[in-house]
Amino acid sequence: MPNIKSAKKRVKVNATKAAANKARKSNLKTVIKKADAERTPEAIKVAIKRVDQACAKGLMHKNKAARKKSQLAKKLNAAD
């Protein structure tokens, strides 16, 4: 445990942000799995939007986001 006041604050802030990021990532995975299962255009479009938002927030690397969107778009085109 840190002794310096600012270091103690960093520990608290990091824990809070880690919990928020974990919740966001979990929600993103759930949305992607739902889109995979349903394969409806609406679900896939929502998943693509969430991937974009995750990338903008820094939860996901831009190349990974592009790959996920591409995979979802393939499923969207196959569903038509």
PDB file of N, CA and C in Angstrom:
ATOM      1  N   MET A   1       0.858  -1.183   0.000  1.00  0.00           N
ATOM      2  CA  MET A   1       0.000   0.000   0.000  1.00  0.00           C
ATOM      3  C   MET A   1       0.896   1.236   0.000  1.00  0.00           C
ATOM      4  N   PRO A   2       0.553   2.215  -0.826  1.00  0.00           N
ATOM      5  CA  PRO A   2       1.376   3.416  -0.900  1.00  0.00           C
ATOM      6  C   PRO A   2       1.222   4.290   0.349  1.00  0.00           C
ATOM      7  N   ASN A   3       2.250   5.072   0.592  1.00  0.00           N
ATOM      8  CA  ASN A   3       2.238   5.984   1.743  1.00  0.00           C
ATOM      9  C   ASN A   3       1.930   7.419   1.323  1.00  0.00           C
ATOM     10  N   ILE A   4       2.257   7.771   0.111  1.00  0.00           N
ATOM     11  CA  ILE A   4       2.075   9.134  -0.373  1.00  0.00           C
ATOM     12  C   ILE A   4       0.604   9.348  -0.741  1.00  0.00           C
ATOM     13  N   LYS A   5       0.123  10.538  -0.374  1.00  0.00           N
ATOM     14  CA  LYS A   5      -1.290  10.843  -0.562  1.00  0.00           C
ATOM     15  C   LYS A   5      -1.732  10.709  -2.027  1.00  0.00           C
ATOM     16  N   SER A   6      -0.943  11.244  -2.950  1.00  0.00           N
ATOM     17  CA  SER A   6      -1.320  11.188  -4.363  1.00  0.00           C
ATOM     18  C   SER A   6      -1.306   9.747  -4.883  1.00  0.00           C
ATOM     19  N   ALA A   7      -0.391   8.942  -4.372  1.00  0.00           N
ATOM     20  CA  ALA A   7      -0.324   7.537  -4.782  1.00  0.00           C
ATOM     21  C   ALA A   7      -1.547   6.772  -4.264  1.00  0.00           C
ATOM     22  N   LYS A   8      -1.992   7.107  -3.064  1.00  0.00           N
ATOM     23  CA  LYS A   8      -3.202   6.475  -2.522  1.00  0.00           C
ATOM     24  C   LYS A   8      -4.413   6.809  -3.393  1.00  0.00           C
ATOM     25  N   LYS A   9      -4.472   8.077  -3.830  1.00  0.00           N
ATOM     26  CA  LYS A   9      -5.574   8.499  -4.687  1.00  0.00           C
ATOM     27  C   LYS A   9      -5.520   7.746  -6.021  1.00  0.00           C
ATOM     28  N   ARG A  10      -4.329   7.596  -6.580  1.00  0.00           N
ATOM     29  CA  ARG A  10      -4.176   6.895  -7.856  1.00  0.00           C
ATOM     30  C   ARG A  10      -4.696   5.465  -7.747  1.00  0.00           C
ATOM     31  N   VAL A  11      -4.429   4.803  -6.621  1.00  0.00           N
ATOM     32  CA  VAL A  11      -4.903   3.434  -6.419  1.00  0.00           C
ATOM     33  C   VAL A  11      -6.431   3.398  -6.468  1.00  0.00           C
ATOM     34  N   LYS A  12      -7.059   4.364  -5.782  1.00  0.00           N
ATOM     35  CA  LYS A  12      -8.531   4.416  -5.778  1.00  0.00           C
ATOM     36  C   LYS A  12      -9.084   4.711  -7.171  1.00  0.00           C
ATOM     37  N   VAL A  13      -8.493   5.703  -7.845  1.00  0.00           N
ATOM     38  CA  VAL A  13      -8.968   6.098  -9.169  1.00  0.00           C
ATOM     39  C   VAL A  13      -8.783   4.949 -10.160  1.00  0.00           C
ATOM     40  N   ASN A  14      -7.625   4.277 -10.093  1.00  0.00           N
ATOM     41  CA  ASN A  14      -7.367   3.154 -10.998  1.00  0.00           C
ATOM     42  C   ASN A  14      -8.372   2.029 -10.787  1.00  0.00           C
ATOM     43  N   ALA A  15      -8.709   1.763  -9.529  1.00  0.00           N
ATOM     44  CA  ALA A  15      -9.679   0.709  -9.230  1.00  0.00           C
ATOM     45  C   ALA A  15     -11.054   1.069  -9.799  1.00  0.00           C
ATOM     46  N   THR A  16     -11.443   2.322  -9.649  1.00  0.00           N
ATOM     47  CA  THR A  16     -12.735   2.785 -10.164  1.00  0.00           C
ATOM     48  C   THR A  16     -12.784   2.672 -11.685  1.00  0.00           C
ATOM     49  N   LYS A  17     -11.719   3.150 -12.345  1.00  0.00           N
ATOM     50  CA  LYS A  17     -11.679   3.114 -13.809  1.00  0.00           C
ATOM     51  C   LYS A  17     -11.602   1.683 -14.327  1.00  0.00           C
ATOM     52  N   ALA A  18     -10.879   0.821 -13.627  1.00  0.00           N
ATOM     53  CA  ALA A  18     -10.776  -0.582 -14.042  1.00  0.00           C
ATOM     54  C   ALA A  18     -12.144  -1.250 -13.979  1.00  0.00           C
ATOM     55  N   ALA A  19     -12.909  -0.956 -12.932  1.00  0.00           N
ATOM     56  CA  ALA A  19     -14.246  -1.532 -12.798  1.00  0.00           C
ATOM     57  C   ALA A  19     -15.160  -1.043 -13.921  1.00  0.00           C
ATOM     58  N   ALA A  20     -15.074   0.244 -14.251  1.00  0.00           N
ATOM     59  CA  ALA A  20     -15.906   0.798 -15.323  1.00  0.00           C
ATOM     60  C   ALA A  20     -15.527   0.184 -16.667  1.00  0.00           C
ATOM     61  N   ASN A  21     -14.222   0.055 -16.925  1.00  0.00           N
ATOM     62  CA  ASN A  21     -13.761  -0.534 -18.184  1.00  0.00           C
ATOM     63  C   ASN A  21     -14.181  -1.992 -18.295  1.00  0.00           C
ATOM     64  N   LYS A  22     -14.122  -2.705 -17.168  1.00  0.00           N
ATOM     65  CA  LYS A  22     -14.513  -4.119 -17.167  1.00  0.00           C
ATOM     66  C   LYS A  22     -15.997  -4.254 -17.510  1.00  0.00           C
ATOM     67  N   ALA A  23     -16.813  -3.377 -16.945  1.00  0.00           N
ATOM     68  CA  ALA A  23     -18.247  -3.408 -17.215  1.00  0.00           C
ATOM     69  C   ALA A  23     -18.518  -3.096 -18.683  1.00  0.00           C
ATOM     70  N   ARG A  24     -17.830  -2.092 -19.231  1.00  0.00           N
ATOM     71  CA  ARG A  24     -18.027  -1.720 -20.638  1.00  0.00           C
ATOM     72  C   ARG A  24     -17.599  -2.844 -21.574  1.00  0.00           C
ATOM     73  N   LYS A  25     -16.445  -3.464 -21.270  1.00  0.00           N
ATOM     74  CA  LYS A  25     -15.960  -4.564 -22.111  1.00  0.00           C
ATOM     75  C   LYS A  25     -16.905  -5.752 -22.052  1.00  0.00           C
ATOM     76  N   SER A  26     -17.408  -6.046 -20.867  1.00  0.00           N
ATOM     77  CA  SER A  26     -18.339  -7.155 -20.698  1.00  0.00           C
ATOM     78  C   SER A  26     -19.605  -6.903 -21.506  1.00  0.00           C
ATOM     79  N   ASN A  27     -20.111  -5.678 -21.436  1.00  0.00           N
ATOM     80  CA  ASN A  27     -21.310  -5.319 -22.192  1.00  0.00           C
ATOM     81  C   ASN A  27     -21.062  -5.427 -23.694  1.00  0.00           C
ATOM     82  N   LEU A  28     -19.893  -5.012 -24.137  1.00  0.00           N
ATOM     83  CA  LEU A  28     -19.539  -5.098 -25.555  1.00  0.00           C
ATOM     84  C   LEU A  28     -19.524  -6.552 -26.017  1.00  0.00           C
ATOM     85  N   LYS A  29     -18.919  -7.423 -25.220  1.00  0.00           N
ATOM     86  CA  LYS A  29     -18.871  -8.847 -25.567  1.00  0.00           C
ATOM     87  C   LYS A  29     -20.273  -9.431 -25.641  1.00  0.00           C
ATOM     88  N   THR A  30     -21.140  -9.025 -24.721  1.00  0.00           N
ATOM     89  CA  THR A  30     -22.519  -9.508 -24.703  1.00  0.00           C
ATOM     90  C   THR A  30     -23.254  -9.089 -25.969  1.00  0.00           C
ATOM     91  N   VAL A  31     -23.074  -7.832 -26.365  1.00  0.00           N
ATOM     92  CA  VAL A  31     -23.748  -7.320 -27.566  1.00  0.00           C
ATOM     93  C   VAL A  31     -23.255  -8.065 -28.804  1.00  0.00           C
ATOM     94  N   ILE A  32     -21.947  -8.328 -28.874  1.00  0.00           N
ATOM     95  CA  ILE A  32     -21.384  -9.035 -30.029  1.00  0.00           C
ATOM     96  C   ILE A  32     -21.900 -10.475 -30.080  1.00  0.00           C
ATOM     97  N   LYS A  33     -21.951 -11.134 -28.927  1.00  0.00           N
ATOM     98  CA  LYS A  33     -22.469 -12.505 -28.886  1.00  0.00           C
ATOM     99  C   LYS A  33     -23.944 -12.545 -29.294  1.00  0.00           C
ATOM    100  N   LYS A  34     -24.698 -11.548 -28.853  1.00  0.00           N
ATOM    101  CA  LYS A  34     -26.115 -11.473 -29.200  1.00  0.00           C
ATOM    102  C   LYS A  34     -26.276 -11.300 -30.712  1.00  0.00           C
ATOM    103  N   ALA A  35     -25.427 -10.462 -31.310  1.00  0.00           N
ATOM    104  CA  ALA A  35     -25.478 -10.244 -32.756  1.00  0.00           C
ATOM    105  C   ALA A  35     -25.117 -11.530 -33.499  1.00  0.00           C
ATOM    106  N   ASP A  36     -24.142 -12.289 -32.976  1.00  0.00           N
ATOM    107  CA  ASP A  36     -23.763 -13.567 -33.585  1.00  0.00           C
ATOM    108  C   ASP A  36     -24.919 -14.558 -33.529  1.00  0.00           C
ATOM    109  N   ALA A  37     -25.599 -14.586 -32.397  1.00  0.00           N
ATOM    110  CA  ALA A  37     -26.677 -15.562 -32.205  1.00  0.00           C
ATOM    111  C   ALA A  37     -27.904 -15.212 -33.048  1.00  0.00           C
ATOM    112  N   GLU A  38     -28.304 -13.946 -33.008  1.00  0.00           N
ATOM    113  CA  GLU A  38     -29.533 -13.531 -33.694  1.00  0.00           C
ATOM    114  C   GLU A  38     -29.337 -13.368 -35.197  1.00  0.00           C
ATOM    115  N   ARG A  39     -28.235 -12.762 -35.573  1.00  0.00           N
ATOM    116  CA  ARG A  39     -27.912 -12.466 -36.984  1.00  0.00           C
ATOM    117  C   ARG A  39     -28.997 -11.640 -37.667  1.00  0.00           C
ATOM    118  N   THR A  40     -29.623 -10.750 -36.904  1.00  0.00           N
ATOM    119  CA  THR A  40     -30.583  -9.822 -37.500  1.00  0.00           C
ATOM    120  C   THR A  40     -29.845  -8.526 -37.826  1.00  0.00           C
ATOM    121  N   PRO A  41     -30.274  -7.831 -38.876  1.00  0.00           N
ATOM    122  CA  PRO A  41     -29.590  -6.577 -39.232  1.00  0.00           C
ATOM    123  C   PRO A  41     -29.549  -5.559 -38.089  1.00  0.00           C
ATOM    124  N   GLU A  42     -30.629  -5.490 -37.307  1.00  0.00           N
ATOM    125  CA  GLU A  42     -30.679  -4.520 -36.203  1.00  0.00           C
ATOM    126  C   GLU A  42     -29.621  -4.838 -35.150  1.00  0.00           C
ATOM    127  N   ALA A  43     -29.540  -6.107 -34.767  1.00  0.00           N
ATOM    128  CA  ALA A  43     -28.582  -6.516 -33.728  1.00  0.00           C
ATOM    129  C   ALA A  43     -27.152  -6.297 -34.196  1.00  0.00           C
ATOM    130  N   ILE A  44     -26.897  -6.585 -35.457  1.00  0.00           N
ATOM    131  CA  ILE A  44     -25.539  -6.429 -35.991  1.00  0.00           C
ATOM    132  C   ILE A  44     -25.173  -4.953 -36.087  1.00  0.00           C
ATOM    133  N   LYS A  45     -26.122  -4.119 -36.488  1.00  0.00           N
ATOM    134  CA  LYS A  45     -25.851  -2.676 -36.564  1.00  0.00           C
ATOM    135  C   LYS A  45     -25.574  -2.091 -35.182  1.00  0.00           C
ATOM    136  N   VAL A  46     -26.306  -2.553 -34.180  1.00  0.00           N
ATOM    137  CA  VAL A  46     -26.067  -2.106 -32.799  1.00  0.00           C
ATOM    138  C   VAL A  46     -24.676  -2.534 -32.349  1.00  0.00           C
ATOM    139  N   ALA A  47     -24.284  -3.764 -32.683  1.00  0.00           N
ATOM    140  CA  ALA A  47     -22.966  -4.270 -32.298  1.00  0.00           C
ATOM    141  C   ALA A  47     -21.858  -3.464 -32.961  1.00  0.00           C
ATOM    142  N   ILE A  48     -22.034  -3.133 -34.234  1.00  0.00           N
ATOM    143  CA  ILE A  48     -21.025  -2.327 -34.944  1.00  0.00           C
ATOM    144  C   ILE A  48     -20.896  -0.953 -34.298  1.00  0.00           C
ATOM    145  N   LYS A  49     -22.020  -0.373 -33.927  1.00  0.00           N
ATOM    146  CA  LYS A  49     -21.990   0.939 -33.262  1.00  0.00           C
ATOM    147  C   LYS A  49     -21.255   0.852 -31.928  1.00  0.00           C
ATOM    148  N   ARG A  50     -21.528  -0.202 -31.160  1.00  0.00           N
ATOM    149  CA  ARG A  50     -20.856  -0.380 -29.867  1.00  0.00           C
ATOM    150  C   ARG A  50     -19.350  -0.586 -30.034  1.00  0.00           C
ATOM    151  N   VAL A  51     -18.956  -1.289 -31.087  1.00  0.00           N
ATOM    152  CA  VAL A  51     -17.527  -1.499 -31.364  1.00  0.00           C
ATOM    153  C   VAL A  51     -16.869  -0.151 -31.645  1.00  0.00           C
ATOM    154  N   ASP A  52     -17.537   0.696 -32.438  1.00  0.00           N
ATOM    155  CA  ASP A  52     -17.012   2.038 -32.725  1.00  0.00           C
ATOM    156  C   ASP A  52     -16.860   2.857 -31.448  1.00  0.00           C
ATOM    157  N   GLN A  53     -17.856   2.774 -30.588  1.00  0.00           N
ATOM    158  CA  GLN A  53     -17.813   3.526 -29.333  1.00  0.00           C
ATOM    159  C   GLN A  53     -16.688   3.020 -28.437  1.00  0.00           C
ATOM    160  N   ALA A  54     -16.501   1.707 -28.384  1.00  0.00           N
ATOM    161  CA  ALA A  54     -15.433   1.125 -27.565  1.00  0.00           C
ATOM    162  C   ALA A  54     -14.070   1.573 -28.079  1.00  0.00           C
ATOM    163  N   CYS A  55     -13.925   1.628 -29.385  1.00  0.00           N
ATOM    164  CA  CYS A  55     -12.672   2.066 -29.993  1.00  0.00           C
ATOM    165  C   CYS A  55     -12.414   3.535 -29.644  1.00  0.00           C
ATOM    166  N   ALA A  56     -13.447   4.353 -29.708  1.00  0.00           N
ATOM    167  CA  ALA A  56     -13.307   5.779 -29.398  1.00  0.00           C
ATOM    168  C   ALA A  56     -12.929   5.995 -27.932  1.00  0.00           C
ATOM    169  N   LYS A  57     -13.434   5.140 -27.055  1.00  0.00           N
ATOM    170  CA  LYS A  57     -13.135   5.250 -25.622  1.00  0.00           C
ATOM    171  C   LYS A  57     -11.771   4.673 -25.258  1.00  0.00           C
ATOM    172  N   GLY A  58     -11.151   3.961 -26.212  1.00  0.00           N
ATOM    173  CA  GLY A  58      -9.844   3.376 -25.936  1.00  0.00           C
ATOM    174  C   GLY A  58      -9.911   1.996 -25.314  1.00  0.00           C
ATOM    175  N   LEU A  59     -11.092   1.372 -25.349  1.00  0.00           N
ATOM    176  CA  LEU A  59     -11.239   0.029 -24.796  1.00  0.00           C
ATOM    177  C   LEU A  59     -10.701  -1.025 -25.749  1.00  0.00           C
ATOM    178  N   MET A  60     -10.598  -0.647 -27.020  1.00  0.00           N
ATOM    179  CA  MET A  60     -10.241  -1.604 -28.048  1.00  0.00           C
ATOM    180  C   MET A  60      -9.321  -0.894 -29.045  1.00  0.00           C
ATOM    181  N   HIS A  61      -8.309  -1.594 -29.515  1.00  0.00           N
ATOM    182  CA  HIS A  61      -7.401  -1.035 -30.521  1.00  0.00           C
ATOM    183  C   HIS A  61      -8.161  -0.843 -31.828  1.00  0.00           C
ATOM    184  N   LYS A  62      -7.766   0.168 -32.594  1.00  0.00           N
ATOM    185  CA  LYS A  62      -8.510   0.486 -33.820  1.00  0.00           C
ATOM    186  C   LYS A  62      -8.483  -0.662 -34.829  1.00  0.00           C
ATOM    187  N   ASN A  63      -7.377  -1.412 -34.884  1.00  0.00           N
ATOM    188  CA  ASN A  63      -7.313  -2.535 -35.825  1.00  0.00           C
ATOM    189  C   ASN A  63      -8.238  -3.672 -35.383  1.00  0.00           C
ATOM    190  N   LYS A  64      -8.321  -3.899 -34.080  1.00  0.00           N
ATOM    191  CA  LYS A  64      -9.224  -4.930 -33.580  1.00  0.00           C
ATOM    192  C   LYS A  64     -10.673  -4.522 -33.844  1.00  0.00           C
ATOM    193  N   ALA A  65     -10.951  -3.233 -33.664  1.00  0.00           N
ATOM    194  CA  ALA A  65     -12.301  -2.737 -33.922  1.00  0.00           C
ATOM    195  C   ALA A  65     -12.657  -2.924 -35.393  1.00  0.00           C
ATOM    196  N   ALA A  66     -11.712  -2.619 -36.278  1.00  0.00           N
ATOM    197  CA  ALA A  66     -11.954  -2.772 -37.712  1.00  0.00           C
ATOM    198  C   ALA A  66     -12.194  -4.237 -38.059  1.00  0.00           C
ATOM    199  N   ARG A  67     -11.421  -5.132 -37.434  1.00  0.00           N
ATOM    200  CA  ARG A  67     -11.585  -6.566 -37.689  1.00  0.00           C
ATOM    201  C   ARG A  67     -12.955  -7.054 -37.228  1.00  0.00           C
ATOM    202  N   LYS A  68     -13.375  -6.626 -36.028  1.00  0.00           N
ATOM    203  CA  LYS A  68     -14.684  -7.033 -35.496  1.00  0.00           C
ATOM    204  C   LYS A  68     -15.811  -6.512 -36.388  1.00  0.00           C
ATOM    205  N   LYS A  69     -15.694  -5.248 -36.817  1.00  0.00           N
ATOM    206  CA  LYS A  69     -16.716  -4.667 -37.678  1.00  0.00           C
ATOM    207  C   LYS A  69     -16.793  -5.413 -39.005  1.00  0.00           C
ATOM    208  N   SER A  70     -15.645  -5.805 -39.526  1.00  0.00           N
ATOM    209  CA  SER A  70     -15.609  -6.552 -40.776  1.00  0.00           C
ATOM    210  C   SER A  70     -16.294  -7.907 -40.608  1.00  0.00           C
ATOM    211  N   GLN A  71     -16.001  -8.579 -39.507  1.00  0.00           N
ATOM    212  CA  GLN A  71     -16.621  -9.882 -39.242  1.00  0.00           C
ATOM    213  C   GLN A  71     -18.133  -9.742 -39.106  1.00  0.00           C
ATOM    214  N   LEU A  72     -18.562  -8.691 -38.412  1.00  0.00           N
ATOM    215  CA  LEU A  72     -20.001  -8.462 -38.242  1.00  0.00           C
ATOM    216  C   LEU A  72     -20.664  -8.105 -39.575  1.00  0.00           C
ATOM    217  N   ALA A  73     -19.969  -7.320 -40.403  1.00  0.00           N
ATOM    218  CA  ALA A  73     -20.515  -6.944 -41.707  1.00  0.00           C
ATOM    219  C   ALA A  73     -20.671  -8.168 -42.600  1.00  0.00           C
ATOM    220  N   LYS A  74     -19.728  -9.107 -42.512  1.00  0.00           N
ATOM    221  CA  LYS A  74     -19.840 -10.350 -43.273  1.00  0.00           C
ATOM    222  C   LYS A  74     -21.106 -11.088 -42.883  1.00  0.00           C
ATOM    223  N   LYS A  75     -21.369 -11.155 -41.577  1.00  0.00           N
ATOM    224  CA  LYS A  75     -22.560 -11.855 -41.089  1.00  0.00           C
ATOM    225  C   LYS A  75     -23.824 -11.117 -41.516  1.00  0.00           C
ATOM    226  N   LEU A  76     -23.755  -9.791 -41.534  1.00  0.00           N
ATOM    227  CA  LEU A  76     -24.895  -8.982 -41.969  1.00  0.00           C
ATOM    228  C   LEU A  76     -25.201  -9.261 -43.434  1.00  0.00           C
ATOM    229  N   ASN A  77     -24.172  -9.311 -44.272  1.00  0.00           N
ATOM    230  CA  ASN A  77     -24.362  -9.584 -45.696  1.00  0.00           C
ATOM    231  C   ASN A  77     -24.847 -11.003 -45.950  1.00  0.00           C
ATOM    232  N   ALA A  78     -24.367 -11.945 -45.124  1.00  0.00           N
ATOM    233  CA  ALA A  78     -24.785 -13.337 -45.268  1.00  0.00           C
ATOM    234  C   ALA A  78     -26.243 -13.509 -44.835  1.00  0.00           C
ATOM    235  N   ALA A  79     -26.685 -12.690 -43.891  1.00  0.00           N
ATOM    236  CA  ALA A  79     -28.055 -12.789 -43.376  1.00  0.00           C
ATOM    237  C   ALA A  79     -29.081 -12.309 -44.406  1.00  0.00           C
ATOM    238  N   ASP A  80     -28.657 -11.422 -45.289  1.00  0.00           N
ATOM    239  CA  ASP A  80     -29.590 -10.875 -46.294  1.00  0.00           C
ATOM    240  C   ASP A  80     -30.030 -11.896 -47.303  1.00  0.00           C
TER     241      ASP A  80
END
